[in-house]
C-alpha cells in the first residue's frame, strides 16, 4: 500500500543554517505530494504541495521538488530561523485520504 | 466557523472508561477526517466521512472505536473501555472534497491521556 518515509528526527540546527528533511514515498501512480507543518500548540497546516512530477512547491522560503525517478519530495530551506521550529510532516494523496510520514521535529537555536 | 474546532482540548480518563471527542468542521466542508498522533508514530488515519457516510473506516484500530457524523457537520469519535495505548492526540480535519484534490484544514487536536 501507499506509504511515506521521513528522515528520523529530531533535527537541531543553528539559525541561518541550511535545512534538508528527506522524504521518500511508495505509491501506485503519481500522487500529489505535500508538506504540512505543526507549530507548537497549533494544528497542522499546509506548507507546500506539488501535484505532478518535476513540480516544485514553495512557501515561506521552503521548497520541495517532486522527483518521480527517486520517488522523493525532500524539503529544503536555505537559511532557517528560530520561528521555523516545528514538526514537519510529508504526505501523499492516497485513495480518498492523505497518508503521512512519521514527522520530523525541527529545533532552531539562536 | 472560521476553523476546525475540537473539544475537549485535553482529556484525562481512567482505564476502562468511555470517552467522546467532538469535531466541528469548517462550514460547507463535505469531507471530514480523523487521525491519531502518537509519540513517534506519526499521523495514523482512522476514518473518513463524506457527508454523513463513512466510505473508509479502515483505520479504526478495534471495535472499541466508533465515529459518527450528523447533519453533514459535527462528528463524534467514541472510544469505549479505554486502554493506556489509546493515549494520543486525536486530530480532526475537513475539506471541501476528498483530500489530495482539496487542502485539509486541521483542528488543534484533543489530547487523550488514559491512566
PDB file of N, CA, C and O in Angstrom, chain A residues 7-74:
ATOM      1  N   UNK A   7      13.000  11.250   7.132  1.00  0.00           N
ATOM      2  CA  UNK A   7      14.231  11.080   7.891  1.00  0.00           C
ATOM      3  C   UNK A   7      13.916  11.135   9.380  1.00  0.00           C
ATOM      4  O   UNK A   7      12.996  11.819   9.820  1.00  0.00           O
ATOM      5  N   UNK A   8      14.687  10.366  10.134  1.00  0.00           N
ATOM      6  CA  UNK A   8      14.488  10.321  11.573  1.00  0.00           C
ATOM      7  C   UNK A   8      14.842  11.664  12.189  1.00  0.00           C
ATOM      8  O   UNK A   8      15.756  12.333  11.781  1.00  0.00           O
ATOM      9  N   UNK A   9      14.125  12.039  13.199  1.00  0.00           N
ATOM     10  CA  UNK A   9      14.466  13.250  13.931  1.00  0.00           C
ATOM     11  C   UNK A   9      14.930  12.893  15.327  1.00  0.00           C
ATOM     12  O   UNK A   9      15.185  11.723  15.593  1.00  0.00           O
ATOM     13  N   UNK A  10      14.989  13.853  16.212  1.00  0.00           N
ATOM     14  CA  UNK A  10      14.823  15.277  15.934  1.00  0.00           C
ATOM     15  C   UNK A  10      16.055  15.881  15.265  1.00  0.00           C
ATOM     16  O   UNK A  10      17.130  15.314  15.310  1.00  0.00           O
ATOM     17  N   UNK A  11      15.818  17.013  14.614  1.00  0.00           N
ATOM     18  CA  UNK A  11      16.881  17.745  13.950  1.00  0.00           C
ATOM     19  C   UNK A  11      17.075  19.074  14.671  1.00  0.00           C
ATOM     20  O   UNK A  11      16.108  19.787  14.919  1.00  0.00           O
ATOM     21  N   UNK A  12      18.314  19.374  15.016  1.00  0.00           N
ATOM     22  CA  UNK A  12      18.637  20.632  15.681  1.00  0.00           C
ATOM     23  C   UNK A  12      19.673  21.371  14.851  1.00  0.00           C
ATOM     24  O   UNK A  12      20.718  20.802  14.509  1.00  0.00           O
ATOM     25  N   UNK A  13      19.372  22.628  14.528  1.00  0.00           N
ATOM     26  CA  UNK A  13      20.272  23.455  13.723  1.00  0.00           C
ATOM     27  C   UNK A  13      20.419  24.822  14.358  1.00  0.00           C
ATOM     28  O   UNK A  13      19.589  25.238  15.166  1.00  0.00           O
ATOM     29  N   UNK A  14      21.445  25.515  13.937  1.00  0.00           N
ATOM     30  CA  UNK A  14      21.618  26.906  14.332  1.00  0.00           C
ATOM     31  C   UNK A  14      20.920  27.812  13.320  1.00  0.00           C
ATOM     32  O   UNK A  14      20.734  27.431  12.145  1.00  0.00           O
ATOM     33  N   UNK A  15      20.537  28.981  13.785  1.00  0.00           N
ATOM     34  CA  UNK A  15      19.890  29.951  12.897  1.00  0.00           C
ATOM     35  C   UNK A  15      20.769  30.221  11.684  1.00  0.00           C
ATOM     36  O   UNK A  15      22.003  30.248  11.792  1.00  0.00           O
ATOM     37  N   UNK A  16      20.141  30.374  10.524  1.00  0.00           N
ATOM     38  CA  UNK A  16      20.766  30.646   9.232  1.00  0.00           C
ATOM     39  C   UNK A  16      21.409  29.404   8.603  1.00  0.00           C
ATOM     40  O   UNK A  16      22.002  29.517   7.516  1.00  0.00           O
ATOM     41  N   UNK A  17      21.295  28.273   9.227  1.00  0.00           N
ATOM     42  CA  UNK A  17      21.830  27.042   8.622  1.00  0.00           C
ATOM     43  C   UNK A  17      20.937  26.600   7.463  1.00  0.00           C
ATOM     44  O   UNK A  17      19.784  27.017   7.339  1.00  0.00           O
ATOM     45  N   UNK A  18      21.492  25.712   6.619  1.00  0.00           N
ATOM     46  CA  UNK A  18      20.737  25.116   5.515  1.00  0.00           C
ATOM     47  C   UNK A  18      20.008  23.879   6.028  1.00  0.00           C
ATOM     48  O   UNK A  18      20.575  23.076   6.761  1.00  0.00           O
ATOM     49  N   UNK A  19      18.763  23.744   5.607  1.00  0.00           N
ATOM     50  CA  UNK A  19      17.931  22.639   6.072  1.00  0.00           C
ATOM     51  C   UNK A  19      17.563  21.706   4.934  1.00  0.00           C
ATOM     52  O   UNK A  19      17.165  22.159   3.851  1.00  0.00           O
ATOM     53  N   UNK A  20      17.687  20.413   5.182  1.00  0.00           N
ATOM     54  CA  UNK A  20      17.087  19.397   4.319  1.00  0.00           C
ATOM     55  C   UNK A  20      16.400  18.376   5.214  1.00  0.00           C
ATOM     56  O   UNK A  20      17.019  17.863   6.154  1.00  0.00           O
ATOM     57  N   UNK A  21      15.146  18.080   4.908  1.00  0.00           N
ATOM     58  CA  UNK A  21      14.434  16.974   5.549  1.00  0.00           C
ATOM     59  C   UNK A  21      14.030  16.023   4.434  1.00  0.00           C
ATOM     60  O   UNK A  21      13.285  16.395   3.529  1.00  0.00           O
ATOM     61  N   UNK A  22      14.558  14.799   4.504  1.00  0.00           N
ATOM     62  CA  UNK A  22      14.314  13.836   3.433  1.00  0.00           C
ATOM     63  C   UNK A  22      12.939  13.182   3.549  1.00  0.00           C
ATOM     64  O   UNK A  22      12.468  12.891   4.656  1.00  0.00           O
ATOM     65  N   UNK A  23      12.326  12.943   2.393  1.00  0.00           N
ATOM     66  CA  UNK A  23      11.043  12.255   2.327  1.00  0.00           C
ATOM     67  C   UNK A  23      11.021  11.392   1.078  1.00  0.00           C
ATOM     68  O   UNK A  23      11.313  11.881  -0.020  1.00  0.00           O
ATOM     69  N   UNK A  24      10.718  10.118   1.236  1.00  0.00           N
ATOM     70  CA  UNK A  24      10.515   9.236   0.097  1.00  0.00           C
ATOM     71  C   UNK A  24       9.163   8.571   0.236  1.00  0.00           C
ATOM     72  O   UNK A  24       8.619   8.468   1.337  1.00  0.00           O
ATOM     73  N   UNK A  25       8.620   8.116  -0.880  1.00  0.00           N
ATOM     74  CA  UNK A  25       7.276   7.552  -0.835  1.00  0.00           C
ATOM     75  C   UNK A  25       7.190   6.279  -1.678  1.00  0.00           C
ATOM     76  O   UNK A  25       7.999   6.045  -2.574  1.00  0.00           O
ATOM     77  N   UNK A  26       6.169   5.504  -1.375  1.00  0.00           N
ATOM     78  CA  UNK A  26       5.806   4.329  -2.165  1.00  0.00           C
ATOM     79  C   UNK A  26       4.341   4.463  -2.504  1.00  0.00           C
ATOM     80  O   UNK A  26       3.511   4.648  -1.605  1.00  0.00           O
ATOM     81  N   UNK A  27       4.023   4.429  -3.782  1.00  0.00           N
ATOM     82  CA  UNK A  27       2.629   4.598  -4.188  1.00  0.00           C
ATOM     83  C   UNK A  27       2.419   4.045  -5.587  1.00  0.00           C
ATOM     84  O   UNK A  27       3.364   3.890  -6.356  1.00  0.00           O
ATOM     85  N   UNK A  28       1.154   3.791  -5.885  1.00  0.00           N
ATOM     86  CA  UNK A  28       0.762   3.418  -7.241  1.00  0.00           C
ATOM     87  C   UNK A  28       0.521   4.709  -8.010  1.00  0.00           C
ATOM     88  O   UNK A  28      -0.206   5.579  -7.548  1.00  0.00           O
ATOM     89  N   UNK A  29       1.153   4.827  -9.168  1.00  0.00           N
ATOM     90  CA  UNK A  29       0.956   6.029  -9.956  1.00  0.00           C
ATOM     91  C   UNK A  29       1.751   7.195  -9.414  1.00  0.00           C
ATOM     92  O   UNK A  29       2.784   7.032  -8.759  1.00  0.00           O
ATOM     93  N   UNK A  30       1.246   8.392  -9.680  1.00  0.00           N
ATOM     94  CA  UNK A  30       1.946   9.620  -9.293  1.00  0.00           C
ATOM     95  C   UNK A  30       1.015  10.513  -8.486  1.00  0.00           C
ATOM     96  O   UNK A  30       0.380  11.423  -9.013  1.00  0.00           O
ATOM     97  N   UNK A  31       0.971  10.263  -7.183  1.00  0.00           N
ATOM     98  CA  UNK A  31       0.040  11.023  -6.336  1.00  0.00           C
ATOM     99  C   UNK A  31       0.542  12.434  -6.082  1.00  0.00           C
ATOM    100  O   UNK A  31       1.748  12.708  -6.199  1.00  0.00           O
ATOM    101  N   UNK A  32      -0.349  13.333  -5.711  1.00  0.00           N
ATOM    102  CA  UNK A  32       0.067  14.647  -5.223  1.00  0.00           C
ATOM    103  C   UNK A  32       0.842  14.469  -3.919  1.00  0.00           C
ATOM    104  O   UNK A  32       0.554  13.574  -3.131  1.00  0.00           O
ATOM    105  N   UNK A  33       1.817  15.352  -3.711  1.00  0.00           N
ATOM    106  CA  UNK A  33       2.672  15.282  -2.527  1.00  0.00           C
ATOM    107  C   UNK A  33       2.594  16.593  -1.756  1.00  0.00           C
ATOM    108  O   UNK A  33       2.413  17.667  -2.352  1.00  0.00           O
ATOM    109  N   UNK A  34       2.754  16.494  -0.435  1.00  0.00           N
ATOM    110  CA  UNK A  34       2.539  17.641   0.441  1.00  0.00           C
ATOM    111  C   UNK A  34       3.583  17.663   1.552  1.00  0.00           C
ATOM    112  O   UNK A  34       4.100  16.626   1.968  1.00  0.00           O
ATOM    113  N   UNK A  35       3.838  18.876   2.045  1.00  0.00           N
ATOM    114  CA  UNK A  35       4.480  19.065   3.333  1.00  0.00           C
ATOM    115  C   UNK A  35       3.529  19.872   4.207  1.00  0.00           C
ATOM    116  O   UNK A  35       3.056  20.940   3.796  1.00  0.00           O
ATOM    117  N   UNK A  36       3.257  19.319   5.402  1.00  0.00           N
ATOM    118  CA  UNK A  36       2.477  20.015   6.411  1.00  0.00           C
ATOM    119  C   UNK A  36       3.412  20.356   7.574  1.00  0.00           C
ATOM    120  O   UNK A  36       4.368  19.643   7.843  1.00  0.00           O
ATOM    121  N   UNK A  37       3.069  21.447   8.284  1.00  0.00           N
ATOM    122  CA  UNK A  37       3.885  21.880   9.422  1.00  0.00           C
ATOM    123  C   UNK A  37       2.970  22.058  10.642  1.00  0.00           C
ATOM    124  O   UNK A  37       1.821  22.504  10.514  1.00  0.00           O
ATOM    125  N   UNK A  38       3.482  21.652  11.791  1.00  0.00           N
ATOM    126  CA  UNK A  38       2.740  21.784  13.050  1.00  0.00           C
ATOM    127  C   UNK A  38       3.579  22.603  14.015  1.00  0.00           C
ATOM    128  O   UNK A  38       4.542  22.102  14.593  1.00  0.00           O
ATOM    129  N   UNK A  39       3.207  23.873  14.182  1.00  0.00           N
ATOM    130  CA  UNK A  39       3.896  24.738  15.143  1.00  0.00           C
ATOM    131  C   UNK A  39       3.416  24.394  16.557  1.00  0.00           C
ATOM    132  O   UNK A  39       2.302  23.878  16.732  1.00  0.00           O
ATOM    133  N   UNK A  40       4.222  24.679  17.564  1.00  0.00           N
ATOM    134  CA  UNK A  40       3.851  24.320  18.935  1.00  0.00           C
ATOM    135  C   UNK A  40       2.467  24.826  19.317  1.00  0.00           C
ATOM    136  O   UNK A  40       2.161  26.007  19.155  1.00  0.00           O
ATOM    137  N   UNK A  41       1.625  23.915  19.799  1.00  0.00           N
ATOM    138  CA  UNK A  41       0.295  24.299  20.267  1.00  0.00           C
ATOM    139  C   UNK A  41      -0.713  24.566  19.173  1.00  0.00           C
ATOM    140  O   UNK A  41      -1.832  25.014  19.465  1.00  0.00           O
ATOM    141  N   UNK A  42      -0.358  24.324  17.921  1.00  0.00           N
ATOM    142  CA  UNK A  42      -1.275  24.612  16.819  1.00  0.00           C
ATOM    143  C   UNK A  42      -1.597  23.346  16.030  1.00  0.00           C
ATOM    144  O   UNK A  42      -0.939  22.323  16.158  1.00  0.00           O
ATOM    145  N   UNK A  43      -2.609  23.437  15.180  1.00  0.00           N
ATOM    146  CA  UNK A  43      -2.952  22.334  14.297  1.00  0.00           C
ATOM    147  C   UNK A  43      -2.031  22.298  13.090  1.00  0.00           C
ATOM    148  O   UNK A  43      -1.341  23.263  12.786  1.00  0.00           O
ATOM    149  N   UNK A  44      -2.027  21.167  12.409  1.00  0.00           N
ATOM    150  CA  UNK A  44      -1.230  21.061  11.179  1.00  0.00           C
ATOM    151  C   UNK A  44      -1.745  22.034  10.142  1.00  0.00           C
ATOM    152  O   UNK A  44      -2.950  22.253  10.023  1.00  0.00           O
ATOM    153  N   UNK A  45      -0.833  22.582   9.390  1.00  0.00           N
ATOM    154  CA  UNK A  45      -1.231  23.455   8.291  1.00  0.00           C
ATOM    155  C   UNK A  45      -0.375  23.144   7.073  1.00  0.00           C
ATOM    156  O   UNK A  45       0.788  22.759   7.204  1.00  0.00           O
ATOM    157  N   UNK A  46      -0.973  23.320   5.917  1.00  0.00           N
ATOM    158  CA  UNK A  46      -0.270  23.029   4.676  1.00  0.00           C
ATOM    159  C   UNK A  46       0.875  24.012   4.495  1.00  0.00           C
ATOM    160  O   UNK A  46       0.691  25.231   4.589  1.00  0.00           O
ATOM    161  N   UNK A  47       2.065  23.491   4.205  1.00  0.00           N
ATOM    162  CA  UNK A  47       3.216  24.337   3.935  1.00  0.00           C
ATOM    163  C   UNK A  47       3.406  24.507   2.421  1.00  0.00           C
ATOM    164  O   UNK A  47       3.543  25.620   1.922  1.00  0.00           O
ATOM    165  N   UNK A  48       3.409  23.383   1.700  1.00  0.00           N
ATOM    166  CA  UNK A  48       3.524  23.449   0.252  1.00  0.00           C
ATOM    167  C   UNK A  48       3.082  22.127  -0.354  1.00  0.00           C
ATOM    168  O   UNK A  48       2.942  21.130   0.352  1.00  0.00           O
ATOM    169  N   UNK A  49       2.859  22.144  -1.680  1.00  0.00           N
ATOM    170  CA  UNK A  49       2.447  20.913  -2.346  1.00  0.00           C
ATOM    171  C   UNK A  49       2.942  20.893  -3.784  1.00  0.00           C
ATOM    172  O   UNK A  49       3.325  21.936  -4.333  1.00  0.00           O
ATOM    173  N   UNK A  50       2.932  19.698  -4.364  1.00  0.00           N
ATOM    174  CA  UNK A  50       3.261  19.526  -5.774  1.00  0.00           C
ATOM    175  C   UNK A  50       2.349  18.436  -6.328  1.00  0.00           C
ATOM    176  O   UNK A  50       2.157  17.409  -5.686  1.00  0.00           O
ATOM    177  N   UNK A  51       1.789  18.670  -7.491  1.00  0.00           N
ATOM    178  CA  UNK A  51       0.771  17.748  -7.997  1.00  0.00           C
ATOM    179  C   UNK A  51       1.261  16.830  -9.101  1.00  0.00           C
ATOM    180  O   UNK A  51       0.573  15.868  -9.445  1.00  0.00           O
ATOM    181  N   UNK A  52       2.431  17.111  -9.678  1.00  0.00           N
ATOM    182  CA  UNK A  52       2.937  16.214 -10.716  1.00  0.00           C
ATOM    183  C   UNK A  52       4.456  16.240 -10.745  1.00  0.00           C
ATOM    184  O   UNK A  52       5.098  17.118 -10.168  1.00  0.00           O
ATOM    185  N   UNK A  53       5.010  15.257 -11.439  1.00  0.00           N
ATOM    186  CA  UNK A  53       6.460  15.092 -11.489  1.00  0.00           C
ATOM    187  C   UNK A  53       7.141  16.373 -11.982  1.00  0.00           C
ATOM    188  O   UNK A  53       6.646  17.042 -12.896  1.00  0.00           O
ATOM    189  N   UNK A  54       8.255  16.680 -11.330  1.00  0.00           N
ATOM    190  CA  UNK A  54       9.119  17.839 -11.616  1.00  0.00           C
ATOM    191  C   UNK A  54       8.530  19.165 -11.134  1.00  0.00           C
ATOM    192  O   UNK A  54       9.183  20.199 -11.260  1.00  0.00           O
ATOM    193  N   UNK A  55       7.317  19.140 -10.594  1.00  0.00           N
ATOM    194  CA  UNK A  55       6.752  20.344  -9.978  1.00  0.00           C
ATOM    195  C   UNK A  55       7.579  20.719  -8.766  1.00  0.00           C
ATOM    196  O   UNK A  55       8.049  19.856  -8.017  1.00  0.00           O
ATOM    197  N   UNK A  56       7.714  22.013  -8.522  1.00  0.00           N
ATOM    198  CA  UNK A  56       8.355  22.499  -7.299  1.00  0.00           C
ATOM    199  C   UNK A  56       7.326  23.281  -6.504  1.00  0.00           C
ATOM    200  O   UNK A  56       6.744  24.247  -7.005  1.00  0.00           O
ATOM    201  N   UNK A  57       7.114  22.838  -5.265  1.00  0.00           N
ATOM    202  CA  UNK A  57       6.268  23.607  -4.359  1.00  0.00           C
ATOM    203  C   UNK A  57       7.144  24.519  -3.523  1.00  0.00           C
ATOM    204  O   UNK A  57       8.273  24.176  -3.183  1.00  0.00           O
ATOM    205  N   UNK A  58       6.628  25.713  -3.202  1.00  0.00           N
ATOM    206  CA  UNK A  58       7.416  26.631  -2.382  1.00  0.00           C
ATOM    207  C   UNK A  58       6.514  27.520  -1.550  1.00  0.00           C
ATOM    208  O   UNK A  58       5.392  27.852  -1.960  1.00  0.00           O
ATOM    209  N   UNK A  59       7.020  27.891  -0.370  1.00  0.00           N
ATOM    210  CA  UNK A  59       6.270  28.756   0.527  1.00  0.00           C
ATOM    211  C   UNK A  59       7.176  29.125   1.691  1.00  0.00           C
ATOM    212  O   UNK A  59       7.904  28.268   2.221  1.00  0.00           O
ATOM    213  N   UNK A  60       7.157  30.361   2.121  1.00  0.00           N
ATOM    214  CA  UNK A  60       7.901  30.848   3.298  1.00  0.00           C
ATOM    215  C   UNK A  60       9.388  30.516   3.213  1.00  0.00           C
ATOM    216  O   UNK A  60      10.032  30.282   4.248  1.00  0.00           O
ATOM    217  N   UNK A  61       9.954  30.458   2.011  1.00  0.00           N
ATOM    218  CA  UNK A  61      11.363  30.158   1.845  1.00  0.00           C
ATOM    219  C   UNK A  61      11.666  28.678   1.763  1.00  0.00           C
ATOM    220  O   UNK A  61      12.797  28.285   1.484  1.00  0.00           O
ATOM    221  N   UNK A  62      10.673  27.834   1.999  1.00  0.00           N
ATOM    222  CA  UNK A  62      10.824  26.385   1.876  1.00  0.00           C
ATOM    223  C   UNK A  62      10.524  25.961   0.436  1.00  0.00           C
ATOM    224  O   UNK A  62       9.689  26.556  -0.230  1.00  0.00           O
ATOM    225  N   UNK A  63      11.218  24.910  -0.012  1.00  0.00           N
ATOM    226  CA  UNK A  63      10.985  24.356  -1.342  1.00  0.00           C
ATOM    227  C   UNK A  63      11.040  22.833  -1.286  1.00  0.00           C
ATOM    228  O   UNK A  63      11.756  22.268  -0.456  1.00  0.00           O
ATOM    229  N   UNK A  64      10.306  22.203  -2.209  1.00  0.00           N
ATOM    230  CA  UNK A  64      10.407  20.753  -2.373  1.00  0.00           C
ATOM    231  C   UNK A  64      10.067  20.433  -3.822  1.00  0.00           C
ATOM    232  O   UNK A  64       9.118  21.005  -4.370  1.00  0.00           O
ATOM    233  N   UNK A  65      10.831  19.544  -4.431  1.00  0.00           N
ATOM    234  CA  UNK A  65      10.616  19.178  -5.829  1.00  0.00           C
ATOM    235  C   UNK A  65      10.183  17.726  -5.929  1.00  0.00           C
ATOM    236  O   UNK A  65      10.800  16.837  -5.321  1.00  0.00           O
ATOM    237  N   UNK A  66       9.151  17.472  -6.702  1.00  0.00           N
ATOM    238  CA  UNK A  66       8.579  16.137  -6.919  1.00  0.00           C
ATOM    239  C   UNK A  66       9.503  15.390  -7.869  1.00  0.00           C
ATOM    240  O   UNK A  66       9.572  15.700  -9.056  1.00  0.00           O
ATOM    241  N   UNK A  67      10.201  14.398  -7.360  1.00  0.00           N
ATOM    242  CA  UNK A  67      11.145  13.607  -8.168  1.00  0.00           C
ATOM    243  C   UNK A  67      10.607  12.196  -8.319  1.00  0.00           C
ATOM    244  O   UNK A  67      10.692  11.379  -7.398  1.00  0.00           O
ATOM    245  N   UNK A  68      10.047  11.869  -9.503  1.00  0.00           N
ATOM    246  CA  UNK A  68       9.473  10.536  -9.669  1.00  0.00           C
ATOM    247  C   UNK A  68      10.565   9.480  -9.848  1.00  0.00           C
ATOM    248  O   UNK A  68      10.371   8.317  -9.502  1.00  0.00           O
ATOM    249  N   UNK A  69      11.752   9.888 -10.344  1.00  0.00           N
ATOM    250  CA  UNK A  69      12.816   8.913 -10.563  1.00  0.00           C
ATOM    251  C   UNK A  69      13.301   8.321  -9.246  1.00  0.00           C
ATOM    252  O   UNK A  69      13.656   7.146  -9.173  1.00  0.00           O
ATOM    253  N   UNK A  70      13.337   9.179  -8.224  1.00  0.00           N
ATOM    254  CA  UNK A  70      13.816   8.730  -6.920  1.00  0.00           C
ATOM    255  C   UNK A  70      12.673   8.609  -5.911  1.00  0.00           C
ATOM    256  O   UNK A  70      12.922   8.329  -4.732  1.00  0.00           O
ATOM    257  N   UNK A  71      11.449   8.782  -6.360  1.00  0.00           N
ATOM    258  CA  UNK A  71      10.238   8.796  -5.501  1.00  0.00           C
ATOM    259  C   UNK A  71      10.507   9.588  -4.229  1.00  0.00           C
ATOM    260  O   UNK A  71      10.343   9.098  -3.102  1.00  0.00           O
ATOM    261  N   UNK A  72      10.917  10.835  -4.416  1.00  0.00           N
ATOM    262  CA  UNK A  72      11.288  11.662  -3.273  1.00  0.00           C
ATOM    263  C   UNK A  72      10.643  13.038  -3.363  1.00  0.00           C
ATOM    264  O   UNK A  72      10.236  13.500  -4.445  1.00  0.00           O
ATOM    265  N   UNK A  73      10.572  13.697  -2.202  1.00  0.00           N
ATOM    266  CA  UNK A  73       9.998  15.039  -2.101  1.00  0.00           C
ATOM    267  C   UNK A  73      10.675  15.718  -0.911  1.00  0.00           C
ATOM    268  O   UNK A  73      10.063  16.061   0.083  1.00  0.00           O
ATOM    269  N   UNK A  74      11.963  15.928  -1.008  1.00  0.00           N
ATOM    270  CA  UNK A  74      12.757  16.457   0.095  1.00  0.00           C
ATOM    271  C   UNK A  74      12.469  17.944   0.317  1.00  0.00           C
ATOM    272  O   UNK A  74      12.384  18.725  -0.635  1.00  0.00           O
TER     273      UNK A  74
END
